[in-house]
Coordinates of C-alpha atoms in Angstrom, one line a residue:
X1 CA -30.9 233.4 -111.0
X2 CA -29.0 232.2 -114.2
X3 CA -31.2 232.2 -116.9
X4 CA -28.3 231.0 -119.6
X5 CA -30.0 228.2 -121.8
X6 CA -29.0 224.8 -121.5
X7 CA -26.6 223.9 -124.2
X8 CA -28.2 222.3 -127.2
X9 CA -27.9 218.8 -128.3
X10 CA -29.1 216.9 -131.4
X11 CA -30.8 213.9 -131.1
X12 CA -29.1 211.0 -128.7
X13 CA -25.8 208.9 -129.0
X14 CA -26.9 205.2 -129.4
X15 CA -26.1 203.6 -126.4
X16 CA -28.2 206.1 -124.5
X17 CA -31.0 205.6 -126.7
X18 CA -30.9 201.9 -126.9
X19 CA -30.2 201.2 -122.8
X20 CA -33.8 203.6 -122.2
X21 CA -35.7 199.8 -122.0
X22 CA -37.5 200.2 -125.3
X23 CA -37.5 197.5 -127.8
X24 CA -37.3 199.7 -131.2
X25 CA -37.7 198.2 -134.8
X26 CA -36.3 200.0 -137.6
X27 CA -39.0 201.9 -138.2
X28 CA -39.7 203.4 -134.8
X29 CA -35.9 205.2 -135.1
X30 CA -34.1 207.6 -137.4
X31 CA -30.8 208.7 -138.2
X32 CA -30.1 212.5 -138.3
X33 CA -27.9 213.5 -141.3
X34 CA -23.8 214.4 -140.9
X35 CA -21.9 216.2 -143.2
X36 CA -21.3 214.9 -146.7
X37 CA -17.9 215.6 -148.5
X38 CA -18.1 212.5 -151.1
X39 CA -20.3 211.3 -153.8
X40 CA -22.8 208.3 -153.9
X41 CA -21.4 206.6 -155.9
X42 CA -17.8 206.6 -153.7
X43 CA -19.6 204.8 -150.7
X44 CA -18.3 200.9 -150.6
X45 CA -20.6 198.7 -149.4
X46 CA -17.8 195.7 -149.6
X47 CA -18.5 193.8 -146.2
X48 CA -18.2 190.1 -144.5
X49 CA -20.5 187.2 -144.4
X50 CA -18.1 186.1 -141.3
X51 CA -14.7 186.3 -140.1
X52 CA -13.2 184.5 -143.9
X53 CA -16.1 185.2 -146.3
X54 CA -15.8 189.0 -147.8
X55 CA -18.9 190.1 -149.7
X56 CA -18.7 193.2 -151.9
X57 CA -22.1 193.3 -151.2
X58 CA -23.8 193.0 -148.0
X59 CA -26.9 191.0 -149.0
X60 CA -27.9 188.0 -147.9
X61 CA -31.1 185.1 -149.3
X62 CA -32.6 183.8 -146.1
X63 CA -32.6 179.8 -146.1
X64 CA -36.2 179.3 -146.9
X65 CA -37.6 177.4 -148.9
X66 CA -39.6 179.6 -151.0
X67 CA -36.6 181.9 -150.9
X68 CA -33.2 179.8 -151.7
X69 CA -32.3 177.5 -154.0
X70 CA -29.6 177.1 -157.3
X71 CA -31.0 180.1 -159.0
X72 CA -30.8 182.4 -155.9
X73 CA -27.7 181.3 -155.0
X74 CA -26.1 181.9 -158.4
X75 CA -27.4 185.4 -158.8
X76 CA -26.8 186.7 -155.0
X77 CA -23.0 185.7 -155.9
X78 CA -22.9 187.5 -159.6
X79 CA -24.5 190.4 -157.3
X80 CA -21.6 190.1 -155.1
X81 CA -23.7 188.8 -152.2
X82 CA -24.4 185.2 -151.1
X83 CA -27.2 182.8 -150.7
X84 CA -27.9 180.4 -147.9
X85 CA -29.2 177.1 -149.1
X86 CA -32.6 176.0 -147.3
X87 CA -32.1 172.7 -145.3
X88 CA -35.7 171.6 -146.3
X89 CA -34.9 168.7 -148.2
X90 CA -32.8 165.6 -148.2
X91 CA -29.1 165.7 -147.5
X92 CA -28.2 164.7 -150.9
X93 CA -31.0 167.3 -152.5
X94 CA -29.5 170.0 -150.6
X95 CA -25.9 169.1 -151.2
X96 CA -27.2 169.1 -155.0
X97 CA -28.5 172.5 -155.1
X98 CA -25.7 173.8 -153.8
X99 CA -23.0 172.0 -156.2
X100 CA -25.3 173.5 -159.2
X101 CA -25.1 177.4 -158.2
X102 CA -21.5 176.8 -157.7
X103 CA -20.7 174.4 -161.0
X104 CA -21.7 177.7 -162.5
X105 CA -20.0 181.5 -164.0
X106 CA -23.5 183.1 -165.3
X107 CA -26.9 183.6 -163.2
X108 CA -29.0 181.6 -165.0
X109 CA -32.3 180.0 -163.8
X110 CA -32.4 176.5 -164.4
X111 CA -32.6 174.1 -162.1
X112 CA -30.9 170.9 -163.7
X113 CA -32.8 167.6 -163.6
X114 CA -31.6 164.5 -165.0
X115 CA -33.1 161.3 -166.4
X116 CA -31.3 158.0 -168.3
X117 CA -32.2 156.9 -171.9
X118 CA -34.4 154.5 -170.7
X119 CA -36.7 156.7 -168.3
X120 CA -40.5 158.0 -169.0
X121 CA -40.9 161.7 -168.4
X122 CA -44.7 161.4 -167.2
X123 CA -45.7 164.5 -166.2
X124 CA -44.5 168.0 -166.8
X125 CA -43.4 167.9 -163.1
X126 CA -40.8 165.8 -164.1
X127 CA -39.2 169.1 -165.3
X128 CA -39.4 170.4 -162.2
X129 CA -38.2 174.3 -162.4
X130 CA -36.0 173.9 -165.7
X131 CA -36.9 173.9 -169.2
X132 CA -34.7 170.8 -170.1
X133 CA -34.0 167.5 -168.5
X134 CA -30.6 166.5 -169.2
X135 CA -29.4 162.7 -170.7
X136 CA -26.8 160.7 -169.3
X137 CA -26.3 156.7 -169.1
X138 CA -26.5 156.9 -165.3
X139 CA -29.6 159.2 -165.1
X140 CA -27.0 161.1 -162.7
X141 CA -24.7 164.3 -163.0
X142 CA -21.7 162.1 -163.3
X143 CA -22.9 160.2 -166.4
X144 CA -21.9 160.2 -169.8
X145 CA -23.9 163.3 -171.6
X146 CA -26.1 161.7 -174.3
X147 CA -28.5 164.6 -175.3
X148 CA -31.3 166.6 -174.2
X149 CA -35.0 166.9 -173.7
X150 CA -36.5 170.2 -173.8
X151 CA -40.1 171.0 -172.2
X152 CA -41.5 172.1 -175.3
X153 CA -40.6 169.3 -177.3
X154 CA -42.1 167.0 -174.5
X155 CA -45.1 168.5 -174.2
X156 CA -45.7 168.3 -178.0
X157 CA -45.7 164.4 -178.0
X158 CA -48.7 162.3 -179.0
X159 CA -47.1 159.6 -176.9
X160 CA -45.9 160.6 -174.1
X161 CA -45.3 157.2 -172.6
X162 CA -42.0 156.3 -175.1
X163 CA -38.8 156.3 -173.7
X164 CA -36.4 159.3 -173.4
X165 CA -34.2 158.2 -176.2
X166 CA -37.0 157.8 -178.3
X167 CA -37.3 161.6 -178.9
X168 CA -34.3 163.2 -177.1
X169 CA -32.2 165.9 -178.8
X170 CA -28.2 165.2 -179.8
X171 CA -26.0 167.6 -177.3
X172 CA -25.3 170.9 -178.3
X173 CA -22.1 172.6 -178.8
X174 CA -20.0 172.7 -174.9
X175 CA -18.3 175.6 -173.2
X176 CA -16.6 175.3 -169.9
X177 CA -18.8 175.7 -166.8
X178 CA -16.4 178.5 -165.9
X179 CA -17.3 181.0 -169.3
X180 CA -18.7 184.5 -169.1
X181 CA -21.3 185.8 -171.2
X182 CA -19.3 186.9 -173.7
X183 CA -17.5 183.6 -174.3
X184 CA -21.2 182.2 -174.0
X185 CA -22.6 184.3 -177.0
X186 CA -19.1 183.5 -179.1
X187 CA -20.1 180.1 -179.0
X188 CA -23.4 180.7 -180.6
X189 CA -22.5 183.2 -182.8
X190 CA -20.1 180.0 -183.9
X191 CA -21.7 177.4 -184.1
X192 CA -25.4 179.3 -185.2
X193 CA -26.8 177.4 -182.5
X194 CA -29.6 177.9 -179.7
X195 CA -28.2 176.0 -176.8
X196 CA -25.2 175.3 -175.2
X197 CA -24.2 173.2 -172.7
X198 CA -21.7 173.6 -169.9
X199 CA -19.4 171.0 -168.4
X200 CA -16.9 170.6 -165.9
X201 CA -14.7 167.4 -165.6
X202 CA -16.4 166.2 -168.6
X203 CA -19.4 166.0 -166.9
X204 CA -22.7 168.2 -167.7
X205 CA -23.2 170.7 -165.7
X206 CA -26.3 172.8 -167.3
X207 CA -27.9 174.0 -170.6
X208 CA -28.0 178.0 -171.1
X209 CA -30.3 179.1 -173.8
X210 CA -29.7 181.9 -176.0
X211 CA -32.7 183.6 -174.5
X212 CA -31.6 183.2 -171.1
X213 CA -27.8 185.1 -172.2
X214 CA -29.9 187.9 -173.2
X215 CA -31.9 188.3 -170.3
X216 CA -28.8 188.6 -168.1
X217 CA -27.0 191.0 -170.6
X218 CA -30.7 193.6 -170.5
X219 CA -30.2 193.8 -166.8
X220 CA -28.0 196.4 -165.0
X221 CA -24.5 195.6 -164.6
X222 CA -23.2 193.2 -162.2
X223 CA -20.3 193.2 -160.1
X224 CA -17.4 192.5 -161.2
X225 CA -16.3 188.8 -160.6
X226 CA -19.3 188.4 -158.3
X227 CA -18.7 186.5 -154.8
X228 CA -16.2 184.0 -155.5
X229 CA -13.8 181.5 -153.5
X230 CA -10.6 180.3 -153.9
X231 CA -12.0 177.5 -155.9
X232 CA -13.0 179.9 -158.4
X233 CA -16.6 179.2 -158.0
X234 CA -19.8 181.1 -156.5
X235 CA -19.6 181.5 -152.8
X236 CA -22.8 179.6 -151.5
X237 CA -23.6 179.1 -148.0
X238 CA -26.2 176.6 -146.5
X239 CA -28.4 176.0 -142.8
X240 CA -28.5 173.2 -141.6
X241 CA -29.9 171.7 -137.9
X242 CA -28.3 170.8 -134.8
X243 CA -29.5 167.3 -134.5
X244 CA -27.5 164.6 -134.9
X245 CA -28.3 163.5 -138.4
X246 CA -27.4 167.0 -139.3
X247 CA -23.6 165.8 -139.3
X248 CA -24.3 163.6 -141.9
X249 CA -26.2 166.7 -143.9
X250 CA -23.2 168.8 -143.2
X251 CA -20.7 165.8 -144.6
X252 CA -22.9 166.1 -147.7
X253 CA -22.3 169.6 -148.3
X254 CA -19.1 169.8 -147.5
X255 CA -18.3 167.4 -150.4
X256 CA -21.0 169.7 -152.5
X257 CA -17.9 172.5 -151.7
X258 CA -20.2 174.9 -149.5
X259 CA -18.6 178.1 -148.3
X260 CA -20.1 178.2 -145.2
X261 CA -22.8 177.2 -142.5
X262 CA -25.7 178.8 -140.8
X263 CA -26.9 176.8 -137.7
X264 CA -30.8 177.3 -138.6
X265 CA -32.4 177.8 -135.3
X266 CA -35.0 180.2 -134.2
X267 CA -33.6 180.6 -130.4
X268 CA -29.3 179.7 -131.2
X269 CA -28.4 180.0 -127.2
X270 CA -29.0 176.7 -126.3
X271 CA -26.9 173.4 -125.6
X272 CA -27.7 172.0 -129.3
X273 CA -26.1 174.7 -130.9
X274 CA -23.4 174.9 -128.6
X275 CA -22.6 171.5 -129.3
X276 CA -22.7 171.8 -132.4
X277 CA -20.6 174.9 -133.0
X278 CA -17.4 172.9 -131.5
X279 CA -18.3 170.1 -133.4
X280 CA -18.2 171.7 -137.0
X281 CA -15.1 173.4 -135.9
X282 CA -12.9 170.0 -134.4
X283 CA -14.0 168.3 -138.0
X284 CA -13.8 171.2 -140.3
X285 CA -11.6 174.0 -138.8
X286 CA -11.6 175.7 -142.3
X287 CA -15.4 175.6 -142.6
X288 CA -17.2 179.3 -141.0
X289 CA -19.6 178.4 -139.0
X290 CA -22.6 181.2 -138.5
X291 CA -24.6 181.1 -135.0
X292 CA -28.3 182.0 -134.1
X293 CA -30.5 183.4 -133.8
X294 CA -30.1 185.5 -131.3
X295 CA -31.3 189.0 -129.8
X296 CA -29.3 189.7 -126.9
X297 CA -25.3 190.2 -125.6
X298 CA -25.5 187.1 -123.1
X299 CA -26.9 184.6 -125.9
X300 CA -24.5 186.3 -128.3
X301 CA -21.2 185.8 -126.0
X302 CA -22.2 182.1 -125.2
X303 CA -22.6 181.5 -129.1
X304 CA -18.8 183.4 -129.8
X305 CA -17.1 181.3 -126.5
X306 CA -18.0 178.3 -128.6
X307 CA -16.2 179.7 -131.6
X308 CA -18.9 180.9 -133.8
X309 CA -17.4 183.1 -136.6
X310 CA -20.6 185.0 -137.5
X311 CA -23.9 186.2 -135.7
X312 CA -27.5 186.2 -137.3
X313 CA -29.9 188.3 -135.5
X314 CA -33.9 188.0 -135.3
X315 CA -36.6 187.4 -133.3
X316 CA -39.9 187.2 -134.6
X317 CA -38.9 190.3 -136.9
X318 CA -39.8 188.7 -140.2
X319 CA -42.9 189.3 -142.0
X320 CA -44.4 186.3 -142.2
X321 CA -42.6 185.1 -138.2
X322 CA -45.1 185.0 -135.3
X323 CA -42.5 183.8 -132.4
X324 CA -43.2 187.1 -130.6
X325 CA -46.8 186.6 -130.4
X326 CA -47.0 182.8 -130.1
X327 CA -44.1 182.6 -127.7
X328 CA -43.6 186.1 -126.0
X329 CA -40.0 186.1 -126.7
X330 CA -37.9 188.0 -129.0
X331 CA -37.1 192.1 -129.5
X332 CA -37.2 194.6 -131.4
X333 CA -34.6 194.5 -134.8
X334 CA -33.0 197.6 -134.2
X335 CA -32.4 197.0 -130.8
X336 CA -31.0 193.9 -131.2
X337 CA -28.8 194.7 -133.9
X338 CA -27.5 197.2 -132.0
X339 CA -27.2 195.4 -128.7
X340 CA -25.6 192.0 -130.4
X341 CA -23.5 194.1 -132.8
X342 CA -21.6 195.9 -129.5
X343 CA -20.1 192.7 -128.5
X344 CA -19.4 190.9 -131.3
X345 CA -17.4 193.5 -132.6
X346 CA -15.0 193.2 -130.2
X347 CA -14.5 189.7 -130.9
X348 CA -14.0 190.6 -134.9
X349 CA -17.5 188.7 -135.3
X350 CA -19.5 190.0 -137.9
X351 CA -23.4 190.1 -137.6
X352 CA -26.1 189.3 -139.5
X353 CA -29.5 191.6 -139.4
X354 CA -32.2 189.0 -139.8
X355 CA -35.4 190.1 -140.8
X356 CA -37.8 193.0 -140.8
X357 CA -36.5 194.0 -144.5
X358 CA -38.9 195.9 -146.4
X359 CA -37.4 198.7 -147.8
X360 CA -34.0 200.1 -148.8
X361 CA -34.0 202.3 -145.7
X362 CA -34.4 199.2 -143.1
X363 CA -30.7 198.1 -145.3
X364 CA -29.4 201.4 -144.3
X365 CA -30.8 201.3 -140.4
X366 CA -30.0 197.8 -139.9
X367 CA -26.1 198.1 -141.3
X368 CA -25.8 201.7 -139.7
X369 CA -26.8 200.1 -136.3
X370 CA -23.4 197.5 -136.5
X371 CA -24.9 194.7 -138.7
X372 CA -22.2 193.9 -141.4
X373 CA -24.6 192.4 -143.8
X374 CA -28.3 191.9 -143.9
X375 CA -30.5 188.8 -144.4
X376 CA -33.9 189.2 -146.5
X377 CA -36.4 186.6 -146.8
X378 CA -39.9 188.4 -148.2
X379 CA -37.8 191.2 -150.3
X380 CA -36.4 188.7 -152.4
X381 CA -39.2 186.5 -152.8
X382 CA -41.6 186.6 -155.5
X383 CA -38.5 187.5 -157.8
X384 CA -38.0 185.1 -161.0
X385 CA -35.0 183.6 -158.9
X386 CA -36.9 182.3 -156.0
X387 CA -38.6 178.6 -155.8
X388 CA -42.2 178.2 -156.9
X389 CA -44.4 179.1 -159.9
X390 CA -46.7 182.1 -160.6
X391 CA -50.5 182.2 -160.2
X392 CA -52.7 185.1 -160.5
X393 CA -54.7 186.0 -157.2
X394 CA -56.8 188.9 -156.7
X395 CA -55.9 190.2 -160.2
X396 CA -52.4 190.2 -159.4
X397 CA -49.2 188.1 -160.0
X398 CA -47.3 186.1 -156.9
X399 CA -45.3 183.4 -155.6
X400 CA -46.4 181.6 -152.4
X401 CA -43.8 183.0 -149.1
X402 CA -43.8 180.8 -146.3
X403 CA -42.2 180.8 -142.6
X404 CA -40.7 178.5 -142.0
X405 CA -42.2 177.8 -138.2
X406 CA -45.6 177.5 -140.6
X407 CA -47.4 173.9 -139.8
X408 CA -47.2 173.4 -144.2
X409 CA -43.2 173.9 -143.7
X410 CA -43.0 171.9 -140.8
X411 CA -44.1 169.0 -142.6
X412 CA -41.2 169.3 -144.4
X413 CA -39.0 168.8 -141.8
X414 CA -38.3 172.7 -140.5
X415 CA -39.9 172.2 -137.2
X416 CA -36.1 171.3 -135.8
X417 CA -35.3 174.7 -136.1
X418 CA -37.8 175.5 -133.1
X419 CA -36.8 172.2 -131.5
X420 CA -40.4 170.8 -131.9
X421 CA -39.1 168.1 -134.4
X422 CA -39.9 165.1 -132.1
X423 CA -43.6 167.0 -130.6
X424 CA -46.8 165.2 -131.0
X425 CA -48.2 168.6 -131.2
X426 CA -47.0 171.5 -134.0
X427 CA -47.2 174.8 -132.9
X428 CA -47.1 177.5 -135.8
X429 CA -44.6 180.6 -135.2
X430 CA -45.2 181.8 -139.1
X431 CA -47.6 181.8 -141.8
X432 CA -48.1 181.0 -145.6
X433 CA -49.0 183.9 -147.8
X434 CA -48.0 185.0 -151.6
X435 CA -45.4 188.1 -152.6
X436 CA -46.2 190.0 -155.6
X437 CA -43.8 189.7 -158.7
X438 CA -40.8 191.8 -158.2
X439 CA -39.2 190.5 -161.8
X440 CA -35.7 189.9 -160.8
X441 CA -32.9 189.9 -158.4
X442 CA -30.4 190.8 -161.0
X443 CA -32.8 194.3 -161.9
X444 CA -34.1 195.4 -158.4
X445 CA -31.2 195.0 -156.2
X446 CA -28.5 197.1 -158.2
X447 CA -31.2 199.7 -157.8
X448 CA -31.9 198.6 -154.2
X449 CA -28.1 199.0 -153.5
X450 CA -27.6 202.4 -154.8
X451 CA -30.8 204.0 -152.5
X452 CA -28.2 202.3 -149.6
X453 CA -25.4 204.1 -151.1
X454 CA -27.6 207.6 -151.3
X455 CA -28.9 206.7 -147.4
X456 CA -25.1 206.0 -146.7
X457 CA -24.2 209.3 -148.1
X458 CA -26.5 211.3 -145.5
X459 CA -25.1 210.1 -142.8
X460 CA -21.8 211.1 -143.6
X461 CA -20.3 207.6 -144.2
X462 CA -18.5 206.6 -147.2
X463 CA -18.5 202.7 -146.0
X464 CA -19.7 200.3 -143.4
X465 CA -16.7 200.3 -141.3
X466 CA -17.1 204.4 -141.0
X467 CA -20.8 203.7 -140.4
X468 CA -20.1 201.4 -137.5
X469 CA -17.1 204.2 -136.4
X470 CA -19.7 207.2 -136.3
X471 CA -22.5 205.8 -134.6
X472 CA -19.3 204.1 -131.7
X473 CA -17.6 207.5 -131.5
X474 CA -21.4 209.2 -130.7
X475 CA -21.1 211.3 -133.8
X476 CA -24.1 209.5 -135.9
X477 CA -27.6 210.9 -134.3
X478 CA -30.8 209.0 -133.5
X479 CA -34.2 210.0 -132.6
X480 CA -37.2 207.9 -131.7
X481 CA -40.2 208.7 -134.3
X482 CA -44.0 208.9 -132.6
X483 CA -46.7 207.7 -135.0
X484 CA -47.2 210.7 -136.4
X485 CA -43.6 211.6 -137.6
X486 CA -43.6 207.9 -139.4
X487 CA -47.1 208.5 -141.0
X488 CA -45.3 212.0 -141.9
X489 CA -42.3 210.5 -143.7
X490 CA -44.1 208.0 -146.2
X491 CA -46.4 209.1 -148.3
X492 CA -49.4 210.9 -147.0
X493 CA -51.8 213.4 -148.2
X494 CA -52.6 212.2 -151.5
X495 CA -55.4 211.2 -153.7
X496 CA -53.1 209.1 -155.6
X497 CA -49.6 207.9 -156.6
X498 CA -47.5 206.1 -159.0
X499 CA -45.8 203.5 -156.9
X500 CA -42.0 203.3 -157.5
X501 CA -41.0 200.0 -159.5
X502 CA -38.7 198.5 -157.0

């Protein structure tokens, strides 16, 4: 009898692991560690958005509206990643938003509203999210700039039912829309002032306060030139439906100069989105078009026959998503990463990871796994970029999340996204809850990205492309964690902790 022990393996080559029939999330596998012969700081995390967007780096805002809008799209490009604008609006609205992250070089957070000398600012909503409404003679972006009216100044009135020109401030000192921070800061070092304004075309684009400068400057560096097109603006992307009005949304943005569009669907194989793939690309050839979502290789080849050139990924994965329990559809994240990833690859179409983002080590699974960039919804909100005011709750300080398959979202008009936009009856796939503050995108994610770099760096891979090479060639390790090995690697066993700050 041979008693010669069986040759020893570590852990299990990926497509054995994920053709077992389990449906794994991120958090059920992990990665065994390879050999390191480089530092962090060496691993490049430069990816693509789809086959003509490159990102140098591979972060993505979820189109939500409690997530994306001008001030998340402006600082996800100076970050080197990209935005996608939330269709939850009006045509023209959403086209708006877009133009202002673009008609701008600095992440700042105002959200530019405009009103004519003649107008009454009523209430303090009037303001919406900015701290100044802007004066032209048209009341639009493409009037002559008269002057300004700052919040403050409003809400100091004894009379607040005079007209705008009663009361409005003369406009500051200009700058192109196109100037750093450091031509920024010249300007009022120049002119001793407060405020300047930017324009493009000899229209107004936006105010930047001198507060607002140093607020971007006290934050960790950002990447150089940021994501930026040909046009020498911020890359933005934005969803939109597959209905039919949605060609007359996508005309809009198209004119607003967006980079690219994601076909906002919760199930993306269907004759809709099929439709409308080959439609964007007969009328816009030079516009990327980005599928979904999908979860497995058969929706995933229909949406690439049609021309898709990008994949987003999710089922019911996202924190505040329900699909899989409402609708008994879906799969696990890492599975369907990892599934959708091996064919798109072969047709050079990069994928999205959609959801179940929580932590810097779901970033490193989920781009590990063949995703080339990932798409966070809940991790980025509650920062000062996304939508929506504080409030205090339960002692602490948040910003309302929402699904978007929630009945409060639907009634804004995201119900088309599960193809329920013309039901009598609403059915809920998502909820409405609050985030706690995370301060801001332009802080937490440089730190976010370096954890990557550091998770990158165990695995022996010194960029995505090796990443994706590794794990293909069987060299990159996984292993299934029970309940107890997950419990084991957080943290356990204490009385207390200091929580990290990001």
């Amino acid at each position: 009898m041979d008693f010669t022990p069986p040759p020893l393996e570590d852990g299990f080559a990926a497509e054995k692991l994920f053709n077992s029939g389990f449906s794994y999330t991120y958090d059920d596998l992990i990665f065994l560690p390879h050999y390191i012969d480089f530092a962090a700081d060496d691993v490049n995390l430069s990816s693509r958005l789809s086959r003509n967007i490159p990102l140098s780096t591979p972060f993505v805002a979820s189109p939500m509206d409690t997530v994306s809008e001008s001030a998340m799209a402006s600082a996800m490009a100076a970050l080197g990643g990209i935005a996608i604008v939330h269709p939850n609006n009006t045509p023209s609205r959403q086209a708006s938003i877009v133009r202002a992250a673009k008609s701008r070089r600095v992440p700042i957070l105002s959200e530019p509203v405009f009103a004519s000398p003649s107008d009454v600012i009523e209430s303090e909503e009037d303001f919406a999210s900015s701290p100044f409404i802007l004066v032209t003679e048209s009341g639009t972006s493409t009037g002559k700039f008269l002057g300004f009216v700052s919040k403050t100044n409003w809400s100091n009135l004894n009379d607040k039912g005079i007209r705008v020109s009663d009361y409005m401030e003369a406009p500051p000192s200009v700058v192109p829309w196109s100037s750093d921070l450091a031509k920024i800061e010249e300007e009022f070092e120049k002119k001793n002032g407060n405020v300047v304004a930017l324009v493009k075309d000899e229209e107004v684009v936006d105010l930047v306060t001198k507060e607002e400068v140093e607020r971007v400057r006290g934050y960790p560096k950002l990447v150089t030139g940021g994501s930026v097109g040909a046009d020498g603006e911020w890359l933005v992307g934005a969803a939109i439906g597959t209905r039919e009005q949605d060609k007359e949304r996508l005309e809009h943005l198209v004119k607003a100069g967006v980079n690219a569009v994601v076909l906002d669907s919760s199930q993306g194989n269907s004759i809709y989105q099929l439709e409308m793939i080959k439609y964007v690309k007969k009328v816009y050839p030079e516009l990327d078009v980005i599928g979904g979502n999908v979860v497995t290789i058969y929706q995933a080849e229909n949406l690439i026959n049609a021309g898709v050139d990008g994949l987003r990924v999710g089922m019911g994965s996202g924190s505040i998503c329900t699909t899989q329990e409402v609708c008994a559809v879906g799969r696990g994240q890492g599975t369907a990463v990892y599934k959708v990833s091996s064919i798109a690859y072969k047709s050079g179409v990069p994928v999205i990871a959609d959801g179940g983002i929580s932590n810097s080590g779901h970033i490193v699974k989920a781009l590990s796994l063949g995703a080339s960039t990932v798409m966070m919804g809940s991790f980025l909100a509650g920062s000062l970029e996304a939508p929506g005011a504080y409030v205090y709750q339960n002692g602490q300080r948040v910003k309302k999340y929402r699904g978007m398959g929630s009945l409060e979202a639907m009634t804004q008009g995201s119900d088309q996204r599960y193809l329920g936009d013309t039901a009598k009856l609403k059915i809920a796939q998502g909820v409405v809850g609050a985030v706690k503050d995370k301060g801001s995108v332009l802080k937490f994610i440089p730190y976010t990205l370096q954890a990557v770099r550091q998770g990158f760096q165990d695995i022996g891979a010194n960029s995505l492309q090796s990443a994706h090479d590794l794990l293909r060639s069987r060299v990159l390790r996984l292993e299934v964690r029970t309940g107890a090995a997950q419990v084991e690697g957080g943290i356990h066993g204490l009385e207390s902790y200091e929580k990290k700050p990001f």
